[in-house]
Amino acid sequence: MNALNSLIDGFGTALTPVNLLWAAIGVLLGTAIGVLPGIGPAMAVALLLPVTYGLDPIGAFIMFAGIYYGAMFGGSTTSILLNTPGESAAVVAAMEGNPMAKSGRGAQALAAAAIGHFAGGMVGTILLVALAPTVAELAVDIGAPDYFAIMVLAFIAVTSVLGSSRVRGMASLLIGLTLGLVGLDQMTGQQRLTFGSLQLADGIDVVIVAVGLFAIGEALWVAAHLRRRPPEPIPVGRPWLGRGDVNRTWKSWLRGPFIGFPFGAIPAGGAEIPTFLSYVTEKRLSKHKDEWGKGAIEGVAGPESAASASAAGTLVSMLTLGLPTTAVAAVMLAAFQQYGIQPGPLLFEREPDLVWGLIASLFVGMVLLLALNLPLAPVWAKLLRIPRPYLYAGILFFAAVGAYAVGGEVIDLVILLIIGLIGFGMRRYGLPVLPAVIGVILGPNAEQQLRRALQISDGSVTGLVNTPFAVIVYAVIVLLLAWPLLKKAVIRSRAAA
Amino acid sequence: MTTQTTDIPPAQGSEKRSWLREHSELGVCALLLALGVLVLTDALTMDVDIAQRGPVGPKTVPVVVGAGLLLIAALLAVDVLRGGRGQAETGEDVDLSEPADWRTVLLLAGVFLGAAVLIEPLGFPVAGALLFWGAAFALGSRRIDRDPLIAAGLSLVTYTVFNNLLGVPLPGGPLMGVL
């Protein structure tokens, strides 16, 4: 009940005219940027960070929530109408959505996606309201060793669950950890990797790392391999759904969140796995199996709803534990740090206005998203025709604005370019970008928790495993690490049998 | 994600060159190795006596990270020599069937650096417009009538929105002094 009262207070915050305006701007900007080909939600959020610098934290995060959901929806529009998704979560949307668009049912595909997002986001956010305060309460007592264990889990999960190569994931993580080391040691003030430079003593701002890796790296990478003729988007009218379509999809919309939400909350790559699971589930349950692969509407509705709910799940671990499970959450965590706010169990006690205003604005944002996106879909579809030189020049332009706005220093732009070139190299050689970003953001924090834990235990390593919680987390880590070996053993024993 | 390799067709000529080209990923190992050595050197030459508090000082984590970099560099080298390849990233506008266009990348980096240098003397509106126009030009846009106008418009609007509406200060430069 307490959560409900807080939520009502949150609506009081979110529904003031100014905050309503920020939410609407966030949803519109997020969708517009997310629709642009080549821009996924993480880059959209990173590029739009500077827009919020001048706002108070509450306004900024309300706008952010809108950008997040808007960018996710925008991404699925791109994959339905273009069929060449740039980010993995939108791959599933293209599998049935694009055949639908090709056979003239693009309007229905977009409507199924939009309503799927709405339904998934609503159910997901309700679960967030129900669960987050409890998780935060449970987590209030956890100490330095537990935090350290969670962060190690995040590092291991992000390198071994995602991507095809663990070595390359680890390499990326270590690059991120190295970037995070630059600057003054938080506990002693010792200079590390600064090479005597005053500018580096402040450390490299995480926003610059995120914008560099996501935006500059991507723009340079695409520039090196720019398609001579960009893919033609399929024209589309105003989205709508007939009665038959609604009858086929409403169950998919409601099933999606229960697959998406739990996967969003754990560090397993956000929407990628749940959208696929939802796709498989819907296919198995479908009464129209012959349509699959040729444009089955359930294959759009279910995964989109799962994706949207996974975003809400992501927020649970981000807000209550300070644990980013996706690239977007990592950038959002960076934004929190900009305001000197540390997400974690105490956030709900210390900043109730902010947290509940943010959660309430998720509901507001979802309604706005549905109300704006159904009529505006033809406009979004036009954005897909943007000439590519303008698109990527624009990305570089806004990346420069963002990096310069952080501190008004030219050196930041040079660092941005260098990190962008690192991002370019990582894309060329298949090093995933997310572990590096997680490393930069969580690295310094993990080090602090480690040192605090060892300080308490007076240097004894047992101080890291003296709580049941930490032991459980380490057990999960061992399981994750041993998983490929176990899988091999299982396959071998089956083959032998 | 779709899997595609970017193996550049081996050049005619010496076998050694094509071997190096195919194993260019070893360059990543070399960079990781160099980074590891750098981090370790920095950590081990640290003068920590004055500042040490608690059993774990500012050295420990850098030493672990540096050692990790060396280890991963070695493991990656083994993987590459055994035939492992990192998959180049795909995307909406990415065409991996053609070799990388380095000229464009270098031009873009140059334009970006140029704009970074000019932002303080000329102000954001001018430097930003040059950045956009230059980048669009590097990416193959040749509309002399349209490109500069779009660049100038975008830059001015961005400057006004950030500086005057959103409260994020950007340098106006001499141009804004005149206007």
CSV table of C-alpha atoms in Angstrom, one decimal, chain A residues 143-152 155 176-177 180-181 184-187 192 206 318 321-324 333-334 336-337 341-345 437-453, chain B residues 61:
chain,number,residue,atom,x,y,z
A,143,GLY,CA,27.1,-4.4,2.4
A,144,ALA,CA,30.4,-3.9,0.6
A,145,PRO,CA,31.1,-7.6,-0.1
A,146,ASP,CA,27.6,-8.1,-1.6
A,147,TYR,CA,27.9,-5.1,-3.8
A,148,PHE,CA,31.3,-6.2,-5.0
A,149,ALA,CA,29.8,-9.7,-5.8
A,150,ILE,CA,26.9,-8.2,-7.8
A,151,MET,CA,29.3,-6.1,-9.8
A,152,VAL,CA,31.6,-9.1,-10.5
A,155,PHE,CA,31.1,-8.1,-15.4
A,176,GLY,CA,36.6,-0.2,-20.1
A,177,LEU,CA,38.1,-1.0,-16.7
A,180,GLY,CA,37.8,3.8,-15.6
A,181,LEU,CA,41.1,3.8,-13.8
A,184,LEU,CA,42.6,10.3,-9.1
A,185,ASP,CA,42.0,7.3,-6.9
A,186,GLN,CA,38.8,7.9,-5.1
A,187,MET,CA,40.1,6.7,-1.7
A,192,ARG,CA,46.6,6.9,-11.9
A,206,VAL,CA,31.5,8.3,-18.6
A,318,MET,CA,19.1,-0.2,-12.2
A,321,LEU,CA,20.9,-2.1,-7.0
A,322,GLY,CA,22.6,0.4,-9.2
A,323,LEU,CA,23.2,-2.5,-11.6
A,324,PRO,CA,22.9,-1.7,-15.3
A,333,LEU,CA,23.4,5.3,-14.8
A,334,ALA,CA,26.0,7.7,-16.2
A,336,PHE,CA,22.4,9.7,-12.6
A,337,GLN,CA,26.1,10.1,-11.7
A,341,ILE,CA,22.9,10.6,-7.5
A,342,GLN,CA,23.9,7.0,-6.8
A,343,PRO,CA,21.1,4.6,-7.7
A,344,GLY,CA,20.9,1.8,-5.1
A,345,PRO,CA,18.8,0.6,-2.3
A,437,VAL,CA,30.8,0.8,-21.1
A,438,ILE,CA,29.8,-1.3,-18.1
A,439,GLY,CA,33.5,-1.5,-17.2
A,440,VAL,CA,33.9,2.3,-17.2
A,441,ILE,CA,30.8,2.9,-15.2
A,442,LEU,CA,31.0,0.0,-12.7
A,443,GLY,CA,34.8,-0.3,-12.5
A,444,PRO,CA,35.6,2.5,-10.1
A,445,ASN,CA,32.6,1.6,-7.9
A,446,ALA,CA,33.5,-2.1,-7.8
A,447,GLU,CA,37.0,-1.1,-6.7
A,448,GLN,CA,35.7,1.0,-3.9
A,449,GLN,CA,33.5,-1.7,-2.6
A,450,LEU,CA,36.3,-4.3,-2.8
A,451,ARG,CA,38.6,-2.1,-0.8
A,452,ARG,CA,35.9,-1.2,1.7
A,453,ALA,CA,35.1,-4.9,2.2
B,61,VAL,CA,43.3,-3.1,-9.0
